[in-house]
Coordinates of C-alpha atoms in Angstrom, one line a residue:
M1 CA 37.3 -30.7 2.5
S2 CA 37.2 -28.6 -0.7
Q3 CA 36.3 -30.4 -3.9
L4 CA 38.8 -29.8 -6.7
I5 CA 38.4 -30.1 -10.4
P6 CA 41.1 -32.5 -11.7
R7 CA 44.5 -30.9 -12.2
A8 CA 44.3 -31.9 -15.9
V9 CA 41.5 -29.5 -16.3
L10 CA 42.4 -26.7 -13.8
V11 CA 44.3 -26.3 -10.6
M12 CA 42.4 -24.8 -7.8
L13 CA 44.2 -23.9 -4.6
A14 CA 42.2 -23.4 -1.4
V15 CA 44.8 -21.8 0.7
L16 CA 47.5 -20.0 -1.3
P17 CA 46.3 -16.7 -2.8
I18 CA 47.6 -17.7 -6.2
L19 CA 45.8 -18.6 -9.4
V20 CA 47.2 -21.1 -11.8
I21 CA 46.8 -19.6 -15.3
S22 CA 45.4 -22.1 -17.8
H23 CA 45.4 -19.9 -20.9
Q24 CA 47.6 -17.2 -22.3
K25 CA 46.0 -13.7 -22.0
K26 CA 44.9 -12.7 -25.4
G27 CA 43.1 -9.7 -26.8
N28 CA 42.9 -6.1 -25.8
E29 CA 39.9 -6.1 -23.5
P30 CA 40.5 -5.4 -19.8
T31 CA 41.0 -8.5 -17.7
V32 CA 38.2 -9.1 -15.2
M33 CA 38.0 -11.4 -12.1
I34 CA 34.4 -12.6 -11.3
V35 CA 33.9 -13.3 -7.6
L36 CA 31.0 -15.6 -6.9
P37 CA 30.1 -16.6 -3.3
V38 CA 27.5 -19.4 -3.2
R39 CA 25.5 -20.8 -0.3
N40 CA 22.1 -22.5 -0.7
K41 CA 21.5 -21.1 -4.1
E42 CA 20.2 -24.2 -6.0
A43 CA 17.1 -22.3 -7.2
Y44 CA 19.2 -19.6 -8.9
L45 CA 22.5 -21.3 -10.0
P46 CA 21.2 -22.8 -13.3
Y47 CA 20.4 -19.3 -14.4
T48 CA 23.3 -17.5 -12.8
L49 CA 25.9 -19.9 -14.2
S50 CA 24.1 -19.9 -17.6
Q51 CA 24.3 -16.2 -17.8
L52 CA 28.1 -16.4 -17.1
S53 CA 28.3 -19.1 -19.9
L54 CA 26.6 -16.7 -22.3
L55 CA 28.2 -13.5 -21.2
D56 CA 29.3 -11.3 -24.1
Y57 CA 33.0 -11.1 -23.1
P58 CA 36.0 -13.2 -24.1
K59 CA 36.5 -15.8 -21.5
E60 CA 40.2 -15.8 -21.9
R61 CA 40.1 -12.3 -20.4
L62 CA 38.0 -13.5 -17.4
S63 CA 39.1 -15.2 -14.2
L64 CA 36.8 -17.0 -11.7
W65 CA 36.9 -16.9 -8.0
V66 CA 34.2 -19.2 -6.5
A67 CA 33.6 -20.1 -2.9
S68 CA 30.9 -22.3 -1.4
D69 CA 30.3 -24.0 1.9
H70 CA 27.6 -24.9 4.5
N71 CA 25.1 -25.8 1.8
Q72 CA 21.8 -27.7 2.5
D73 CA 20.9 -28.1 -1.1
R74 CA 22.6 -29.1 -4.4
S75 CA 24.6 -25.9 -4.8
A76 CA 28.0 -27.6 -4.6
E77 CA 27.0 -30.3 -7.1
I78 CA 25.8 -27.7 -9.5
L79 CA 28.9 -25.6 -9.2
L80 CA 31.3 -28.6 -9.7
T81 CA 29.3 -29.8 -12.7
W82 CA 29.4 -26.4 -14.3
L83 CA 33.1 -25.8 -13.5
E84 CA 34.2 -29.1 -15.0
R85 CA 32.5 -28.1 -18.3
Y86 CA 33.1 -24.4 -18.5
G87 CA 36.1 -23.8 -16.2
P88 CA 38.7 -24.6 -18.8
L89 CA 37.4 -21.8 -21.0
Y90 CA 38.5 -19.1 -18.5
S91 CA 41.9 -17.6 -18.0
S92 CA 42.0 -18.9 -14.5
V93 CA 39.8 -20.4 -11.8
K94 CA 40.0 -20.7 -8.0
A95 CA 37.2 -22.7 -6.6
A96 CA 36.8 -23.7 -3.0
V97 CA 33.7 -25.8 -2.9
N98 CA 33.3 -27.5 0.4
T99 CA 31.0 -30.5 0.3
S100 CA 31.6 -31.7 3.9
S101 CA 31.0 -28.5 6.0
P102 CA 28.1 -28.7 8.4
P103 CA 24.8 -27.1 7.5
L104 CA 25.3 -24.2 10.0
R105 CA 28.2 -22.3 11.5
P106 CA 28.5 -22.5 15.3
D107 CA 26.9 -19.0 15.8
E108 CA 24.1 -19.5 13.2
H109 CA 20.5 -20.1 14.3
S110 CA 19.3 -21.0 10.8
A111 CA 20.6 -21.2 7.2
V112 CA 19.4 -17.6 6.6
H113 CA 20.7 -16.1 9.8
M114 CA 23.3 -13.4 9.1
S115 CA 25.4 -14.1 12.2
P116 CA 28.7 -12.3 12.9
G117 CA 30.6 -15.5 11.9
R118 CA 28.9 -15.6 8.6
L119 CA 29.4 -11.9 7.9
R120 CA 33.1 -12.2 8.7
A121 CA 33.5 -15.3 6.5
V122 CA 31.9 -13.6 3.4
A123 CA 34.0 -10.4 4.0
D124 CA 37.2 -12.5 4.4
M125 CA 36.5 -14.4 1.2
K126 CA 35.9 -11.2 -0.8
Q127 CA 39.0 -9.5 0.8
E128 CA 41.1 -12.5 -0.3
A129 CA 39.8 -12.3 -3.8
L130 CA 40.4 -8.5 -3.9
Q131 CA 44.0 -8.9 -2.7
T132 CA 44.6 -11.7 -5.3
A133 CA 43.3 -9.6 -8.1
R134 CA 45.7 -6.8 -7.1
Q135 CA 48.6 -9.2 -6.9
L136 CA 47.9 -10.6 -10.4
S137 CA 47.4 -7.1 -11.9
I138 CA 43.8 -7.9 -12.9
D139 CA 42.2 -4.8 -14.4
L140 CA 38.7 -5.1 -12.8
I141 CA 37.0 -7.2 -10.3
W142 CA 33.3 -8.0 -10.4
F143 CA 31.6 -9.1 -7.2
L144 CA 28.5 -11.0 -8.3
D145 CA 25.9 -12.6 -5.9
A146 CA 24.8 -16.0 -7.0
D147 CA 21.1 -15.0 -6.9
V148 CA 21.4 -12.1 -9.4
V149 CA 19.6 -12.8 -12.7
L150 CA 20.8 -10.5 -15.4
H151 CA 18.7 -9.8 -18.5
D152 CA 21.3 -8.8 -20.9
S153 CA 24.5 -10.6 -21.9
T154 CA 26.3 -7.3 -22.6
V155 CA 25.9 -6.0 -19.0
L156 CA 29.6 -6.3 -18.2
R157 CA 30.5 -4.3 -21.4
Q158 CA 27.9 -1.7 -20.5
L159 CA 29.4 -1.3 -17.0
L160 CA 32.9 -1.0 -18.5
N161 CA 31.7 1.7 -20.8
T162 CA 30.5 3.9 -17.9
R163 CA 34.2 4.4 -17.0
K164 CA 33.2 4.6 -13.3
P165 CA 35.6 3.2 -10.8
L166 CA 32.9 1.7 -8.6
V167 CA 29.6 0.9 -10.4
A168 CA 26.6 -1.4 -10.3
P169 CA 23.7 -1.9 -12.6
M170 CA 20.4 -1.2 -10.9
L171 CA 18.6 -4.4 -10.1
R172 CA 14.9 -4.6 -9.4
S173 CA 12.8 -6.9 -7.2
V174 CA 9.5 -7.1 -5.4
G175 CA 8.4 -4.1 -3.4
Q176 CA 11.1 -1.7 -4.6
H177 CA 13.9 -3.8 -3.0
S178 CA 17.1 -3.1 -4.9
N179 CA 20.9 -3.3 -4.8
F180 CA 21.5 0.4 -3.9
C181 CA 20.7 2.9 -1.3
E182 CA 20.1 6.5 -2.3
D183 CA 20.4 7.7 1.3
V184 CA 21.7 6.0 4.5
T185 CA 21.7 6.6 8.2
D186 CA 24.8 6.9 10.3
D187 CA 25.0 3.1 10.5
F188 CA 24.5 2.8 6.8
S189 CA 20.9 1.5 6.9
C190 CA 19.0 2.5 3.8
V191 CA 16.5 5.4 4.1
E192 CA 13.5 5.6 1.8
S193 CA 13.5 8.8 -0.3
E194 CA 11.7 10.3 -3.2
R195 CA 14.9 10.2 -5.3
F196 CA 15.2 6.5 -4.7
S197 CA 11.8 6.0 -6.2
E198 CA 12.6 8.1 -9.2
I199 CA 15.8 6.1 -9.9
Y200 CA 14.1 2.8 -9.2
S201 CA 11.1 3.5 -11.4
R202 CA 13.5 4.8 -14.1
Q203 CA 11.7 8.1 -14.4
Q204 CA 15.2 9.5 -14.8
R205 CA 17.7 7.2 -16.7
D206 CA 21.4 7.8 -16.1
C207 CA 24.2 6.9 -13.7
F208 CA 23.7 8.3 -10.2
A209 CA 26.1 8.9 -7.3
V210 CA 24.8 6.9 -4.3
P211 CA 26.4 6.0 -0.9
L212 CA 26.0 2.2 -1.2
I213 CA 25.8 -0.5 -3.9
R214 CA 25.8 -4.3 -3.5
S215 CA 25.2 -7.7 -5.2
C216 CA 26.6 -6.8 -8.6
V217 CA 29.5 -4.4 -8.2
L218 CA 32.3 -3.7 -10.7
V219 CA 35.5 -2.2 -9.3
D220 CA 38.2 -0.7 -11.7
L221 CA 41.5 -1.6 -10.0
R222 CA 43.3 0.5 -12.6
D223 CA 42.1 3.6 -10.7
P224 CA 44.8 4.2 -8.0
R225 CA 42.1 5.3 -5.5
T226 CA 40.7 1.8 -5.4
A227 CA 43.9 0.8 -3.5
G228 CA 42.0 2.0 -0.4
L229 CA 39.1 -0.3 -0.8
T230 CA 38.7 -3.1 1.7
F231 CA 36.2 -5.6 3.1
S232 CA 38.0 -5.7 6.4
S233 CA 36.1 -3.5 8.8
D234 CA 39.0 -3.0 11.1
R235 CA 40.8 -1.2 8.3
C236 CA 38.0 1.4 7.9
G237 CA 38.4 4.8 9.4
T238 CA 35.1 6.2 10.7
R239 CA 32.7 3.2 11.1
P240 CA 29.3 2.5 12.8
E241 CA 29.3 1.1 16.3
Q242 CA 28.7 -2.5 15.3
E243 CA 30.6 -5.6 16.1
T244 CA 30.5 -7.0 12.6
L245 CA 29.7 -5.1 9.4
D246 CA 28.0 -6.3 6.3
D247 CA 30.5 -6.6 3.5
A248 CA 28.7 -4.0 1.4
V249 CA 28.7 -1.5 4.2
T250 CA 32.5 -2.0 4.8
L251 CA 33.1 -1.5 1.0
A252 CA 31.0 1.7 1.1
L253 CA 32.9 3.0 4.1
S254 CA 36.2 2.4 2.6
A255 CA 35.1 4.0 -0.7
R256 CA 34.1 7.1 1.2
D257 CA 37.4 7.1 3.1
A258 CA 39.3 6.8 -0.2
G259 CA 37.3 9.6 -1.9
L260 CA 35.7 7.2 -4.3
Q261 CA 32.1 7.7 -5.5
M262 CA 29.8 4.7 -5.8
T263 CA 27.5 4.8 -8.8
V264 CA 24.3 3.0 -9.9
C265 CA 23.1 3.0 -13.5
N266 CA 19.6 2.5 -14.7
Q267 CA 19.6 3.2 -18.4
E268 CA 18.5 -0.3 -19.1
D269 CA 16.5 -2.9 -17.2
F270 CA 19.6 -4.8 -16.3
G271 CA 18.3 -7.5 -14.1
Q272 CA 16.8 -8.7 -10.9
L273 CA 17.6 -9.9 -7.4
P274 CA 15.4 -11.6 -4.9
V275 CA 14.0 -10.2 -1.7
P276 CA 16.1 -11.5 1.2
L277 CA 14.6 -14.4 3.1
T278 CA 13.3 -13.6 6.6
P279 CA 14.6 -15.4 9.7
T280 CA 11.6 -17.7 9.7
Q281 CA 12.1 -18.8 6.1
E282 CA 14.2 -21.7 4.8
P283 CA 16.4 -22.2 1.8
K284 CA 13.6 -24.0 0.0
D285 CA 11.7 -20.7 -0.1
E286 CA 14.3 -19.5 -2.5
R287 CA 12.4 -21.4 -5.2
R288 CA 9.4 -19.2 -4.9
N289 CA 11.7 -16.1 -5.1
M290 CA 13.1 -17.5 -8.4
V291 CA 9.6 -18.2 -9.8
N292 CA 8.8 -14.5 -9.1
M293 CA 11.9 -13.4 -10.9
K294 CA 11.0 -15.6 -13.9
L295 CA 7.5 -14.2 -14.0
K296 CA 8.8 -10.7 -13.9
A297 CA 11.3 -11.4 -16.6
L298 CA 8.5 -12.7 -18.8
L299 CA 7.1 -9.1 -19.1
D300 CA 9.9 -7.9 -21.3
W301 CA 12.6 -10.4 -21.7
G302 CA 11.1 -13.9 -21.7
L303 CA 12.4 -16.7 -19.4
P304 CA 16.0 -16.4 -18.5
P305 CA 18.1 -18.7 -20.7
V306 CA 19.6 -21.9 -19.4
V307 CA 22.4 -23.8 -21.1
P308 CA 21.7 -27.5 -21.7
L309 CA 24.1 -28.7 -18.9
M310 CA 22.2 -26.6 -16.3
R311 CA 18.8 -27.9 -17.4
L312 CA 19.6 -31.0 -15.4
F313 CA 19.2 -29.1 -12.2
L314 CA 15.9 -27.3 -13.0
P315 CA 13.0 -28.3 -10.8
H316 CA 10.1 -30.0 -12.5
L317 CA 7.2 -27.8 -13.3
P318 CA 4.1 -28.3 -11.1
S319 CA 1.2 -30.3 -12.3
K320 CA -1.7 -28.2 -13.8
S321 CA -4.9 -27.6 -11.9
R322 CA -7.8 -25.2 -12.0
L323 CA -7.3 -24.2 -8.4
G324 CA -10.8 -25.4 -7.4
F325 CA -12.6 -23.6 -10.2
D326 CA -14.7 -25.2 -13.0
R327 CA -12.9 -23.1 -15.6
I328 CA -10.3 -20.4 -15.7
Y329 CA -10.7 -17.9 -18.6
V330 CA -8.1 -15.7 -20.1
I331 CA -9.7 -13.1 -22.4
G332 CA -7.3 -11.8 -25.1
L333 CA -7.3 -10.3 -28.6
Q334 CA -6.3 -12.4 -31.5
R335 CA -3.8 -9.7 -32.6
R336 CA -2.0 -9.9 -29.2
P337 CA -0.7 -13.5 -29.3
E338 CA 2.4 -12.5 -27.3
R339 CA 0.2 -11.9 -24.3
W340 CA -1.3 -15.4 -24.4
R341 CA 2.2 -16.8 -24.8
R342 CA 3.3 -14.9 -21.7
H343 CA 0.2 -16.1 -19.8
S344 CA 0.9 -19.7 -20.9
A345 CA 4.5 -19.5 -19.6
C346 CA 3.3 -18.0 -16.3
F347 CA 0.7 -20.7 -15.9
D348 CA 3.3 -23.4 -16.6
E349 CA 5.4 -22.0 -13.8
L350 CA 2.4 -21.8 -11.4
G351 CA 0.7 -25.0 -12.4
I352 CA -2.5 -23.4 -13.6
E353 CA -4.8 -24.8 -16.3
A354 CA -6.7 -22.1 -18.3
V355 CA -8.5 -21.6 -21.6
H356 CA -7.9 -18.7 -23.9
V357 CA -11.0 -16.8 -25.0
Q358 CA -10.8 -14.7 -28.1
A359 CA -11.9 -11.2 -27.4
V360 CA -14.1 -8.9 -29.5
D361 CA -11.8 -6.5 -31.3
G362 CA -13.2 -3.0 -31.1
R363 CA -11.2 -2.1 -34.3
K364 CA -13.3 -4.6 -36.3
L365 CA -16.7 -3.8 -34.9
T366 CA -19.3 -2.8 -37.5
D367 CA -22.9 -1.6 -37.3
D368 CA -24.0 -4.9 -38.7
M369 CA -22.2 -6.7 -35.9
L370 CA -23.7 -4.4 -33.3
E371 CA -27.2 -5.0 -34.7
K372 CA -26.6 -8.7 -34.8
Y373 CA -26.0 -8.8 -31.0
N374 CA -28.8 -6.2 -30.4
V375 CA -26.3 -3.7 -28.9
S376 CA -27.6 -0.3 -28.2
T377 CA -25.0 2.0 -29.9
P378 CA -24.1 5.4 -28.7
R379 CA -26.3 6.9 -31.5
N380 CA -29.5 5.6 -30.0
N381 CA -28.5 5.7 -26.4
D382 CA -30.3 8.6 -24.8
W383 CA -29.2 8.5 -21.2
G384 CA -25.8 10.2 -21.1
V385 CA -23.4 7.3 -21.9
R386 CA -21.1 7.4 -24.9
L387 CA -18.9 4.4 -25.5
N388 CA -16.1 3.9 -27.9
K389 CA -15.7 0.8 -29.9
G390 CA -13.0 -0.6 -27.6
E391 CA -15.3 -0.3 -24.7
I392 CA -18.1 -2.0 -26.6
G393 CA -15.8 -4.8 -27.6
C394 CA -14.7 -5.1 -23.9
F395 CA -18.3 -5.5 -22.7
L396 CA -19.1 -8.1 -25.4
S397 CA -16.0 -10.0 -24.4
H398 CA -17.0 -10.3 -20.8
Y399 CA -20.6 -10.9 -21.7
G400 CA -19.6 -13.9 -23.8
V401 CA -17.8 -15.4 -20.8
W402 CA -20.8 -14.8 -18.5
Q403 CA -23.1 -16.5 -21.1
D404 CA -20.7 -19.4 -21.4
V405 CA -20.7 -19.9 -17.6
F406 CA -24.4 -19.9 -17.5
D407 CA -24.9 -22.1 -20.6
S408 CA -22.3 -24.6 -19.4
G409 CA -23.7 -24.9 -15.9
L410 CA -20.4 -23.9 -14.3
E411 CA -20.6 -23.2 -10.6
R412 CA -17.5 -21.0 -10.2
V413 CA -14.9 -19.6 -12.5
L414 CA -11.9 -17.3 -12.6
V415 CA -11.9 -14.6 -15.2
L416 CA -8.7 -12.8 -16.2
E417 CA -7.9 -10.2 -18.9
N418 CA -4.6 -10.9 -20.6
D419 CA -2.9 -7.9 -19.1
A420 CA -3.3 -9.4 -15.6
H421 CA 0.1 -10.6 -14.4
P422 CA 0.4 -13.1 -11.4
T423 CA 3.1 -13.6 -8.9
A424 CA 4.2 -16.9 -7.4
E425 CA 1.9 -16.3 -4.4
F426 CA -1.2 -15.9 -6.5
P427 CA -2.6 -19.5 -6.5
E428 CA -2.2 -19.9 -2.8
R429 CA -3.6 -16.5 -1.9
L430 CA -6.5 -16.9 -4.3
Q431 CA -7.5 -20.3 -2.8
Q432 CA -7.3 -18.8 0.7
L433 CA -9.5 -15.9 -0.3
V434 CA -12.2 -18.1 -1.9
A435 CA -12.1 -20.4 1.1
E436 CA -12.7 -17.4 3.4
A437 CA -15.6 -16.3 1.2
D438 CA -17.1 -19.8 1.3
R439 CA -16.8 -19.9 5.0
L440 CA -18.1 -16.4 5.8
R441 CA -20.3 -15.4 2.8
P442 CA -21.1 -18.7 1.1
Q443 CA -23.7 -17.0 -1.2
W444 CA -21.2 -14.7 -2.9
D445 CA -21.6 -14.0 -6.6
F446 CA -18.6 -12.0 -7.6
I447 CA -15.2 -11.3 -6.0
Y448 CA -12.8 -8.6 -7.3
L449 CA -9.1 -9.6 -7.3
F450 CA -7.9 -6.2 -8.4
R451 CA -9.6 -2.8 -8.2
E452 CA -8.9 0.8 -9.1
L453 CA -10.2 3.9 -7.3
P454 CA -11.7 1.9 -4.5
R455 CA -13.8 3.8 -2.0
N456 CA -16.3 3.2 0.9
D457 CA -15.1 -0.3 1.5
E458 CA -16.7 -2.2 4.5
P459 CA -15.1 -4.9 6.5
V460 CA -16.5 -8.5 6.6
E461 CA -16.6 -9.7 10.2
G462 CA -14.1 -12.4 10.9
A463 CA -12.3 -12.0 7.6
E464 CA -8.6 -11.4 7.0
Q465 CA -8.8 -10.6 3.3
L466 CA -12.4 -10.5 2.3
I467 CA -14.1 -7.1 2.3
K468 CA -17.4 -5.6 1.0
P469 CA -16.3 -3.1 -1.6
G470 CA -17.9 0.3 -2.3
F471 CA -17.7 1.8 -5.8
C472 CA -14.6 0.7 -7.7
Y473 CA -13.4 0.0 -11.2
S474 CA -11.7 -2.8 -13.1
A475 CA -12.8 -6.1 -14.6
M476 CA -9.2 -7.2 -15.1
A477 CA -9.5 -10.1 -12.7
Y478 CA -12.4 -11.6 -10.8
V479 CA -14.1 -14.7 -9.5
L480 CA -17.6 -15.4 -10.6
S481 CA -20.3 -17.9 -9.5
R482 CA -23.1 -19.3 -11.8
K483 CA -25.6 -17.2 -9.8
G484 CA -23.5 -14.2 -10.4
A485 CA -23.4 -14.8 -14.2
E486 CA -27.1 -15.2 -14.2
T487 CA -27.5 -11.9 -12.5
L488 CA -25.2 -10.1 -14.9
L489 CA -27.2 -11.5 -17.9
R490 CA -30.7 -11.1 -16.5
D491 CA -31.5 -7.5 -17.6
R492 CA -30.4 -7.9 -21.2
P493 CA -27.4 -5.4 -20.8
L494 CA -26.5 -5.4 -24.4
E495 CA -29.6 -3.3 -25.0
N496 CA -28.5 -0.6 -22.5
M497 CA -24.7 -1.1 -22.7
L498 CA -22.4 0.5 -20.2
C499 CA -18.7 0.3 -19.9
V500 CA -18.2 -3.1 -18.1
D501 CA -16.4 -1.3 -15.3
D502 CA -19.5 0.7 -14.6
Y503 CA -21.9 -2.1 -15.1
I504 CA -20.5 -4.5 -12.5
P505 CA -20.6 -1.9 -9.6
L506 CA -24.1 -0.9 -10.7
M507 CA -25.3 -4.5 -10.4
A508 CA -23.6 -4.6 -7.0
G509 CA -25.6 -1.6 -5.8
N510 CA -22.9 1.0 -6.2
A511 CA -24.2 2.9 -9.2
P512 CA -22.1 6.0 -10.1
H513 CA -25.3 7.6 -11.5
S514 CA -28.7 6.9 -10.0
R515 CA -30.5 7.5 -13.4
W516 CA -29.0 4.2 -14.6
I517 CA -30.7 2.1 -12.0
G518 CA -34.1 2.2 -13.6
R519 CA -32.8 0.5 -16.7
F520 CA -31.7 -2.6 -14.7
P521 CA -34.3 -4.1 -12.4
S522 CA -31.6 -6.4 -11.0
A523 CA -29.3 -3.6 -10.0
G524 CA -28.0 -4.1 -6.4
T525 CA -28.6 -7.8 -6.3
L526 CA -25.1 -9.0 -7.4
R527 CA -23.5 -10.1 -4.1
T528 CA -20.1 -8.6 -4.6
F529 CA -16.9 -8.9 -2.5
A530 CA -13.2 -8.1 -3.0
S531 CA -9.8 -8.9 -1.7
R532 CA -8.5 -6.3 0.7
D533 CA -5.1 -6.4 -1.1
H534 CA -4.6 -6.9 -4.8
L535 CA -4.0 -10.5 -5.6
I536 CA -2.9 -9.8 -9.1
H537 CA -1.6 -6.7 -10.9
P538 CA -1.5 -5.2 -14.4
A539 CA 1.4 -6.3 -16.5
K540 CA 2.1 -2.7 -17.5
V541 CA 0.8 0.6 -16.3
R542 CA 0.4 3.8 -18.3
G543 CA 3.8 5.4 -19.0
E544 CA 5.7 2.1 -18.9
R545 CA 7.5 0.8 -22.0
G546 CA 5.2 -1.7 -23.7
Y547 CA 1.9 -0.3 -22.2
N548 CA -1.1 -0.1 -24.5
S549 CA -4.8 -0.3 -23.9
D550 CA -7.1 -1.9 -26.5
T551 CA -10.1 -0.3 -24.7
T552 CA -9.2 3.3 -25.0
E553 CA -6.4 3.3 -27.6
V554 CA -8.6 2.1 -30.4
D555 CA -9.7 3.4 -33.8
G556 CA -13.2 4.6 -34.4
V557 CA -14.0 6.4 -31.1
V558 CA -17.7 6.9 -31.0
G559 CA -18.2 9.1 -28.0
A560 CA -16.2 11.4 -25.7
R561 CA -16.6 9.4 -22.5
S562 CA -14.5 6.3 -22.0
C563 CA -13.7 3.9 -19.2
A564 CA -10.3 5.6 -18.9
A565 CA -12.0 8.9 -18.1
E566 CA -13.6 7.1 -15.1
G567 CA -10.4 5.6 -13.9
N568 CA -10.0 2.3 -15.8
M569 CA -6.5 3.1 -17.1
D570 CA -5.0 -0.3 -17.6
S571 CA -7.3 -3.0 -18.8
D572 CA -7.4 -4.4 -22.3
C573 CA -10.7 -5.4 -23.7
Y574 CA -11.6 -8.5 -25.6
R575 CA -13.9 -10.9 -27.4
P576 CA -15.2 -14.3 -26.5
N577 CA -16.8 -16.6 -29.0
L578 CA -20.2 -15.0 -29.3

């Protein structure tokens, strides 16, 4: 049966479409009903409910409509705990939280199976909420999925300010999954389009007319045209030939029939939603989705806030490990402390133990410093290479790590620049890649985890991810053995310095210019491999807000040529303790 908050706090009716008002309506802001369906959302609820707690909108102008059943996790417990504390602050609450329903509906094969019965139940719940809002003369109704994580507490006000009758903030996810379709087929399946990519990447920033929005939808019930909106598919006019429709499709069809335009807005980075689980996954896999959303939020917003009451339901952070490496280095400039803070937060979420290595700052390099380390500067380099100070600092930073590996007798290490940004899958995929290398090519020296401009790759027999790379760029993320470090140090590269992105492929036998080979007797001896797919990505790419490169965007450019001219567009360059 439904669990009710005690009547002294709030009255919640599970059958009658009536809300018991617990506060007088005050203020001039429009009244809003928030509709929150919940099922197996334990991983998200501490964040979703915290964002409602912190929403920049007077709670006496807000009503809640919450429904939850068929859970296999602690969703019901979390909801009831939050409602008991925060429910009295709202104008009204209706919460049907069923703690005794079986894990699955009769026609469901798994907890993530979108069966006809499940689709009908969600649509019926939203339709009931919509009808109740109309009966109570609520101004707006906000349909919010429980796995949406919003970045800005003012999002509701921003949606109101658009003055659109049917609007959603654009939400981002992994692989360009989002909460809108820019184009649809006859059965309302999303179609990939160039315009979708432009909206999603925020190349254009505005509010856009689209045929379908979902997950976070605000409806202005004051617009008389919204009287035609429905979640009941049998009330739609022209509809696809399907037995049961997704509630978002039904809403889109009824909006079209009513002459209402759906709108998605992308002026701000409003928030995120997870990629839907596949039929083979389980509710516990939602935790990894939430970790990915937290890692993405760290790029610009920091970790999503959690109110103290909801911290009780956060999972414990994983124990730290070095993932089978002797040491994990993160190279970063002293004047970029925010990047190390971001990495530290990421590694807390992933259970990774790393050391921060202070990078050589190209802006602070002097002739005396170059002479101290016996660096061949561009003035006395007579073989066609001109480096700027950022590139020199970058090489010195990596060189210092290689020297530390060799001097410390470390057998294998992971090296990351601090603009590398991991996903939740990174530790597992990295360990699988290294295990494959150990099995198929046990004498490996160097493994790229991210590359730019790759070409002429060769397969490794029997491998799923390991390949033999041709020429490529990027020292942003790689795995290095002690033997590999020895090879990179052997030919005294400071005396004939190249951009590090040129030097590594040269030592692997993929020299971009043959005249360089004579300077390095060990060229071609670095046994180099790579991951077929990127295991890690840059935190920012050129053109994104917050992007900068300490390799190329540095004072005191010494020569015309730079790593960026050869394709290294995204790495920062750094200084270890030389």
